[in-house]
Amino acid sequence: MSNPPSEKAAEREISNEENVVGKEGETITAHDIPNVADLTQANRRGLRAPEIIARLTPEQRIELEARLRKKIDFRLLPMIILMYILNYIDRNNIAAAKLAGLPEDLHLDPNASQFQTAVSILFVGYLLMQIPSNLFLNKIGKPALYLPACMMVWGVISAATAAVTNFGGLVAVRFFLGFVEAAYFPGCLYYLSYTRKELGLRTALLYSGALISGAFSGLLSAGITENMNGAQGLGAWQWLFIIEGVITVGISFIAFFILPNFPRTTSWLTEEEKALAIWRLEEDIGEDDWIDSEHQSLWLGAQQAFADVKTWVLLVLLFGIVASGSVTNFFPAVVKTLGYSNVITLLLTCPPYVLCVICTWINAWHADRTGERYWHIVLSLVVALAAFILAAATTGVAPRYVAMMLMVPGVYCAFVVSLAWISNTLPRPPAKRAAALAFINAVSNASSIYASYMYEDRMAPRYVIAMSVNCGTTFMAIVAATVLRFMLVRLNKKLDRGIFVEGAINSLPGEAAQHGFRFKV
């Protein structure tokens, strides 16, 4: 015979109290994240669950949340990964086009570094558009429409590269390609409406698209270069842009019908699922990702991001990592110095990216599992630092390829965890996070503008200047991560004492020690 409803509620409340407070009043949480089924903690932090969520038992809540997470993951992650694969292929296929005859057909002057200029100009457009794009996305709250629309446009521009006949045309197309592609990656980072403990792995899965593209692009480029040169009177490099651009446009049409929006604006979630999706974010960091356009102040968010010193430390961290990773923009040229044919060179670019995908997933999974960020970043960067030193110090084929195998995973294992660290450190308000993500990603990619000139053919095979600069920027990133860790530890100690800290939205004076937000370190 079942207990009366009042007795069940009392039992549940007692159970929640036991979950919150353990021996000697200590809070029992998983990696400082509140128990997902525990409304008592949320109530103590001044939050009130909607009735549709409050009436669920802990078991029902856990079951519903697992179902919701799987539903969103299934609709969101495969498509944004596929879109990012194509985003990265369309951006970086010029490196493969170089081996397929583009410089010769367009009569690019190697002494004037025209090819390097064509590569770097993309990042000028990429830098200019990221902040306005993210602020606009934050305003409209419709990523399922905005991101596929941008994808369609950049696919058309990428395919149009096949029609250029001179240096000026190549520069113009590359600039506008970067201008439109800028919307995607920072938009996706803002788009990931997950709790802090779920974000690291999802960010890694998203960025694995870029890494998979490095392997897949090499295979695709090798096939096109080997078999399609001269077909229909077009060069292999032209077919490279046409095929990859057409694929991008086709996938963009499909994305319109698959991608979700933010929880409040996703039509295929039930009302109960919408309520839980919104409540999860409020419970985790005190605020929903997106309410409506009236609540999204474009410039206030930017001002808040720029006024927070943590934004600038994160900027130095990301700038150092991205600058070190700029070697991937010229990876086929770097691998070419091993002395193999063009097709073999393109095939040899694949294994480092395959290893990178595996290492990145493991590193991000473990970072989420433990709730730790600093060592997952710094140890990865130490591996990258050793790889850059090895690449600059030897001309032997085996040690140089070992260096190439290690430098890509070393950089990007750190990069993915750092992206999650941005969202963990600057979680809310949403407009601030959107502006910070776009600003940090844009400025960090500015390194690709100058990096292009460090990989000229005359600097092969060791690329001493490039590898030395990469060592310096890697060390700079390690220092920035260390500074940020000290800052966050100090802020967490303030929260332990019940002192209000700007950005720690859940902290309430007198209750923060047991029930508040904590920065991940």
Coordinates of C-alpha atoms in Angstrom, one line a residue, residues 84 87-88 91 122-139 146-147 150 175-190 207 298-299 302 306 315 318 322 415 419 422 431-449:
Y84 CA 32.5 21.8 -39.1
N87 CA 33.9 24.4 -42.7
Y88 CA 37.5 23.4 -42.1
R91 CA 39.0 27.0 -45.3
L122 CA 41.0 34.8 -45.1
F123 CA 41.7 35.4 -41.4
V124 CA 41.2 39.1 -41.9
G125 CA 37.6 38.6 -42.8
Y126 CA 37.4 35.8 -40.2
L127 CA 38.5 38.2 -37.5
L128 CA 36.2 41.1 -38.5
M129 CA 32.9 39.1 -38.5
Q130 CA 33.0 36.9 -35.4
I131 CA 31.8 39.3 -32.8
P132 CA 29.0 40.9 -34.8
S133 CA 27.9 37.5 -35.9
N134 CA 27.7 36.1 -32.4
L135 CA 25.9 39.1 -31.1
F136 CA 23.4 38.9 -33.9
L137 CA 22.9 35.1 -33.2
N138 CA 22.4 35.9 -29.6
K139 CA 19.8 38.5 -30.5
Y146 CA 21.3 31.2 -39.2
L147 CA 24.2 28.7 -39.2
C150 CA 25.9 30.9 -43.5
F175 CA 38.6 37.3 -47.9
F176 CA 34.8 36.8 -48.3
L177 CA 35.1 33.1 -47.5
G178 CA 36.6 34.0 -44.2
F179 CA 34.0 36.7 -43.6
V180 CA 31.2 34.2 -43.9
E181 CA 32.9 31.2 -42.3
A182 CA 33.5 33.4 -39.2
A183 CA 29.9 32.8 -38.2
Y184 CA 30.2 29.1 -37.6
F185 CA 32.7 28.1 -35.0
P186 CA 32.1 30.8 -32.4
G187 CA 28.4 30.5 -33.1
C188 CA 28.6 26.7 -32.3
L189 CA 30.5 27.3 -29.1
Y190 CA 27.7 29.6 -28.0
Y207 CA 36.2 20.3 -32.7
L298 CA 24.1 43.2 -27.8
W299 CA 26.5 45.8 -26.6
A302 CA 30.3 43.0 -25.2
F306 CA 35.7 43.4 -22.1
L315 CA 42.6 35.6 -24.8
L318 CA 43.9 30.9 -26.6
V322 CA 46.0 28.9 -31.8
F415 CA 42.7 23.9 -27.4
L419 CA 37.4 26.4 -25.2
I422 CA 36.1 29.9 -21.5
A431 CA 25.3 38.0 -24.2
K432 CA 28.6 38.3 -22.3
R433 CA 29.5 34.7 -23.1
A434 CA 28.7 35.1 -26.8
A435 CA 30.8 38.2 -27.0
A436 CA 33.7 36.7 -25.1
L437 CA 33.7 33.5 -27.2
A438 CA 33.7 35.5 -30.5
F439 CA 36.2 38.0 -29.3
I440 CA 38.7 35.5 -28.0
N441 CA 38.3 33.2 -31.0
A442 CA 38.7 36.1 -33.4
V443 CA 41.8 37.7 -31.9
S444 CA 43.4 34.3 -31.4
N445 CA 43.0 33.6 -35.1
A446 CA 44.7 36.8 -36.0
S447 CA 48.0 34.8 -35.5
S448 CA 47.2 33.1 -38.8
I449 CA 47.7 36.3 -40.6

